mmCIF file of C-alpha atoms in Angstrom:
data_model
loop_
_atom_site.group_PDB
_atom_site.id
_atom_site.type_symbol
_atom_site.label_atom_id
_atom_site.label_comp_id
_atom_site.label_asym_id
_atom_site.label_seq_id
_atom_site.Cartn_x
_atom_site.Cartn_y
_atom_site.Cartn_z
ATOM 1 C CA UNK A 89 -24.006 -17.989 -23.648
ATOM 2 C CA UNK A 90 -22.097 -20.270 -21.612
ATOM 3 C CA UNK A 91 -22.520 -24.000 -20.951
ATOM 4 C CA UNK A 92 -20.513 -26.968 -19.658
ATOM 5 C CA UNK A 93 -20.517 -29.978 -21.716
ATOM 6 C CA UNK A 94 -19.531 -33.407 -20.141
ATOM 7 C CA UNK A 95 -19.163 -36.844 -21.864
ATOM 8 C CA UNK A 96 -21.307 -39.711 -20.460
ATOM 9 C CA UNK A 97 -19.588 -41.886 -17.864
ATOM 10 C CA UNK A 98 -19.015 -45.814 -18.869
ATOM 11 C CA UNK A 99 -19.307 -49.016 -16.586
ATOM 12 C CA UNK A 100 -17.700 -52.099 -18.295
ATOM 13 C CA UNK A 101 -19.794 -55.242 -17.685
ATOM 14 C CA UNK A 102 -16.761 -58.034 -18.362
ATOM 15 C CA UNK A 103 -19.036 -61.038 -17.767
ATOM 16 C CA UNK A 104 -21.818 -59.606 -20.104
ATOM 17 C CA UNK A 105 -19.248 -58.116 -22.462
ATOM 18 C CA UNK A 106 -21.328 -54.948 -22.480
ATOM 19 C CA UNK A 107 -20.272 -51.144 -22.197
ATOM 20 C CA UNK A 108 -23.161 -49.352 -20.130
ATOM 21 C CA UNK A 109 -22.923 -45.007 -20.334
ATOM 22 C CA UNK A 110 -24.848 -42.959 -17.916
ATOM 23 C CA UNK A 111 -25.331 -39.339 -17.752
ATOM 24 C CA UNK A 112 -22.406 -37.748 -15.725
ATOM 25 C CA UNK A 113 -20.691 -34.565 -14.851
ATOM 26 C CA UNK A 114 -17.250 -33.853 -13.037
ATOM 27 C CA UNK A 115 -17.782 -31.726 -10.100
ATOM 28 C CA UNK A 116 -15.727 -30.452 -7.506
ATOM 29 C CA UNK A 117 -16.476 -30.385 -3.868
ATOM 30 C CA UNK A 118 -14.430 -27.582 -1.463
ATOM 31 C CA UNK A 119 -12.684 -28.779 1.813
ATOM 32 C CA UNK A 120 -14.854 -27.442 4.708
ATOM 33 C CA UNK A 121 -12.680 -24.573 6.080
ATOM 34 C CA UNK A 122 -9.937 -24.562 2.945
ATOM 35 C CA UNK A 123 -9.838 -24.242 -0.661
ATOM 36 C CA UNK A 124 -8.908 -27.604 -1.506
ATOM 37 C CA UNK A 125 -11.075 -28.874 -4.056
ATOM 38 C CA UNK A 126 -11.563 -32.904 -4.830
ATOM 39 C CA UNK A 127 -13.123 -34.023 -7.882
ATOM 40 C CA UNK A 128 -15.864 -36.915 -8.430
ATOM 41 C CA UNK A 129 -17.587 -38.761 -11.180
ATOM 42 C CA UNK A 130 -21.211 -38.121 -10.723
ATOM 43 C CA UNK A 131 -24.412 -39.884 -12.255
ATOM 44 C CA UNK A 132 -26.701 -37.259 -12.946
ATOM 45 C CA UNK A 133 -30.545 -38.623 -12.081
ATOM 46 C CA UNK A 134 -33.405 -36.902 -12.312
ATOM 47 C CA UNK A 135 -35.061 -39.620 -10.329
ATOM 48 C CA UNK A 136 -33.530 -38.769 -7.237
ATOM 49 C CA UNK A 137 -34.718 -35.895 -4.887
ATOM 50 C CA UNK A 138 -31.101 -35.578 -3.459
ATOM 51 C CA UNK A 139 -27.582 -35.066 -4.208
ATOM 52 C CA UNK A 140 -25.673 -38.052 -2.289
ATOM 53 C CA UNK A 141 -21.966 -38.992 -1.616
ATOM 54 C CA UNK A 142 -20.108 -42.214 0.454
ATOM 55 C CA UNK A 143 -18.810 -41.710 3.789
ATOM 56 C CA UNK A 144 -15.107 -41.719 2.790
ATOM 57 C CA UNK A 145 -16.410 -38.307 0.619
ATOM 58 C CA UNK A 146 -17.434 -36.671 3.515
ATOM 59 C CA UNK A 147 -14.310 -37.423 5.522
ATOM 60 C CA UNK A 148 -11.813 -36.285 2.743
ATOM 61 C CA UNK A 149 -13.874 -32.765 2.615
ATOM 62 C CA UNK A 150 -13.341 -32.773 6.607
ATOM 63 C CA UNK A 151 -17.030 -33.407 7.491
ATOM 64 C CA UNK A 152 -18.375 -35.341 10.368
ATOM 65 C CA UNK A 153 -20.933 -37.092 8.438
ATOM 66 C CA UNK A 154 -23.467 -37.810 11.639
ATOM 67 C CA UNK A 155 -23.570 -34.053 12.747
ATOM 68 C CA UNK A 156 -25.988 -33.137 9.966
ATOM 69 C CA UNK A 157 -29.386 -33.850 9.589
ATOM 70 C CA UNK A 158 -30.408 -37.289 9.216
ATOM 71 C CA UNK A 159 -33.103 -38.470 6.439
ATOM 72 C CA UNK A 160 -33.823 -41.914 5.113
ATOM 73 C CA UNK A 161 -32.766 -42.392 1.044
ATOM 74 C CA UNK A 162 -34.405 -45.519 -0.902
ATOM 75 C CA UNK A 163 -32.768 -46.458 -4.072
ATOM 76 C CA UNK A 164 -34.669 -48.336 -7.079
ATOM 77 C CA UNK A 165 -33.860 -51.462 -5.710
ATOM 78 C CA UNK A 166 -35.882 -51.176 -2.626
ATOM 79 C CA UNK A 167 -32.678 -50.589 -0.339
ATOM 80 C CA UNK A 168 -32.944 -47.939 2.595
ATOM 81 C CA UNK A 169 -30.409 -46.591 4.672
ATOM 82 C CA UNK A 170 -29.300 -43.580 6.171
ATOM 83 C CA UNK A 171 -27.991 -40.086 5.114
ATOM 84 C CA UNK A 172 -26.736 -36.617 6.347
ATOM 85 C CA UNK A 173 -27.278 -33.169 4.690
ATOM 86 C CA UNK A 174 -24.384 -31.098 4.846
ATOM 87 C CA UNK A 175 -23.549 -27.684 3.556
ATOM 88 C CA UNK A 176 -21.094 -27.710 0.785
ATOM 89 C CA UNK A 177 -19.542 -25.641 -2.225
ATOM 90 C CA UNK A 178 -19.805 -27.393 -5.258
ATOM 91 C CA UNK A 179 -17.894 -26.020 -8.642
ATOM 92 C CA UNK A 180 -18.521 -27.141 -11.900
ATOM 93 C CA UNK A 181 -16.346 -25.635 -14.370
ATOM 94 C CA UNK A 182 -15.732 -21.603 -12.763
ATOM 95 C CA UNK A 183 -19.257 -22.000 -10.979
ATOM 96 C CA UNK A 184 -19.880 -22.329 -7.284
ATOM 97 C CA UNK A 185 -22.547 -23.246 -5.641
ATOM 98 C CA UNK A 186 -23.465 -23.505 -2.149
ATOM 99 C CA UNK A 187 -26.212 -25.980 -1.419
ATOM 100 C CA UNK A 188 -26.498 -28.919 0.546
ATOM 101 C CA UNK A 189 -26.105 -32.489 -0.489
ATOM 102 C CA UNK A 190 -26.302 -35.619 1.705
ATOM 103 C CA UNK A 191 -23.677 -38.110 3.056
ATOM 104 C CA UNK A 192 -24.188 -41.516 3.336
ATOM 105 C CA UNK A 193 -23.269 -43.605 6.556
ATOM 106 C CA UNK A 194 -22.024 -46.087 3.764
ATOM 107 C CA UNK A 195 -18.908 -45.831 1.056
ATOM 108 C CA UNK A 196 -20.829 -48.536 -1.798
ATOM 109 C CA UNK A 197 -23.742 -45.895 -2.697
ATOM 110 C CA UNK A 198 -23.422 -44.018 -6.073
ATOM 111 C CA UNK A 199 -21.984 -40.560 -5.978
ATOM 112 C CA UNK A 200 -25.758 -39.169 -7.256
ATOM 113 C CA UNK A 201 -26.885 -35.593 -8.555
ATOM 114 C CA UNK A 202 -30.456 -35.612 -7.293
ATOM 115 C CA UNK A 203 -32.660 -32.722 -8.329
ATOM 116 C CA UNK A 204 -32.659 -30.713 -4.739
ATOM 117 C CA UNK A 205 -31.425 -28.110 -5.244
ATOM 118 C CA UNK A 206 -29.368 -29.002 -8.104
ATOM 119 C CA UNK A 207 -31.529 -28.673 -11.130
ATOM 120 C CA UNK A 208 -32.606 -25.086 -9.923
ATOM 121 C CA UNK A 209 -29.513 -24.088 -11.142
ATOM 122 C CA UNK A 210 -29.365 -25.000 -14.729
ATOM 123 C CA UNK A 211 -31.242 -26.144 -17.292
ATOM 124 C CA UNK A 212 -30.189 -30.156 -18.142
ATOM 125 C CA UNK A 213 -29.859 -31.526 -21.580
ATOM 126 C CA UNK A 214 -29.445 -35.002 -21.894
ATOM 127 C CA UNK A 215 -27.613 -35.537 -25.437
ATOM 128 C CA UNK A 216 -27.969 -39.272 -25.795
ATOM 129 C CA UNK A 217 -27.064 -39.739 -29.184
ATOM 130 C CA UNK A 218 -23.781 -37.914 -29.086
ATOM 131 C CA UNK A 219 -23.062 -39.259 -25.072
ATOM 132 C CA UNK A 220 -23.055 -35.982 -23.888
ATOM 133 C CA UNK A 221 -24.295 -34.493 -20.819
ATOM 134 C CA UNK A 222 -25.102 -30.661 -21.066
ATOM 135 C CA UNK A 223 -25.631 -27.543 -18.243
ATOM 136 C CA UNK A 224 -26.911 -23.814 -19.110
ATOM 137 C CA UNK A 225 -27.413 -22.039 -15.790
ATOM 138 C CA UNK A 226 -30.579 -20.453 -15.827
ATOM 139 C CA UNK A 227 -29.172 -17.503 -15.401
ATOM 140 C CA UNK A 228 -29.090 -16.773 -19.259
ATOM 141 C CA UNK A 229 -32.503 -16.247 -20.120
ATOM 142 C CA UNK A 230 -32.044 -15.911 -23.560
ATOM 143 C CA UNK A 231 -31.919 -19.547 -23.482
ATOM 144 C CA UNK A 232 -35.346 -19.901 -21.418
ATOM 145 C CA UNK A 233 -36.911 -18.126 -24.191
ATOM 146 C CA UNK A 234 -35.751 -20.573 -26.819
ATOM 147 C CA UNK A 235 -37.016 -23.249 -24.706
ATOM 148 C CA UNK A 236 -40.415 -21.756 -23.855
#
């Protein structure tokens, strides 16, 4: 059975001297019209209903980030702003995907994993003790069985 395993991401909080991990993955996104592929850092949160990425994101994979369609995305905080859904291949490890995330108008949002479509396609582990993030597509049912 295949699976991808990905260490948690870190934020370094200097003032607080604190070390802060976070569920993560390394994912690539496709070039519209190409095959060049650009990597991100990506929180995985099972919070959110989306996948979203910054503005400068969507103009590095050659999208026009107003042409798609426009919903409003709130963030824990109580901020609201605009985003775009776009059509995109996503790869994560020799997987590819074609779903569609969002774009924000803005480059400071979080580069999010939100769980539409996303988490149709595998089943998520969340290894907090070792810092590890883990993916089994669905596709191996043996697995499902294990875990039902």
């Amino acid at each position: 059975m295949k699976k991808h395993i990905f260490p948690y991401g870190f934020r370094l909080y200097l003032k607080k001297r604190k070390v802060i991990s976070f569920p993560a993955i390394t994912l690539s996104l496709v070039k519209k019209n190409s095959n060049e592929e650009f990597s991100f850092l990506v929180l995985i949160d099972s919070g959110a209903e989306v996948s979203l990425f910054t503005k400068s994101d969507a103009e590095l994979l050659g999208i026009s980030v107003r042409e798609g369609e426009k919903i409003e995305v709130g963030s824990v905080t109580g901020d609201r702003f605009s985003a775009f859904l776009h059509p995109v291949v996503m790869k994560i490890g020799d997987e590819r995907l074609k779903l569609r995330v969002a774009f924000s108008e803005r480059d400071n949002t979080p580069r999010i994993l939100g769980r539409n479509p996303f988490f149709s396609y595998f089943f998520i582990i969340f290894d907090n003790k070792k810092q590890n993030t883990i993916l089994v597509p669905r596709r191996y049912k043996t697995f499902e069985k294990i875990i039902y």
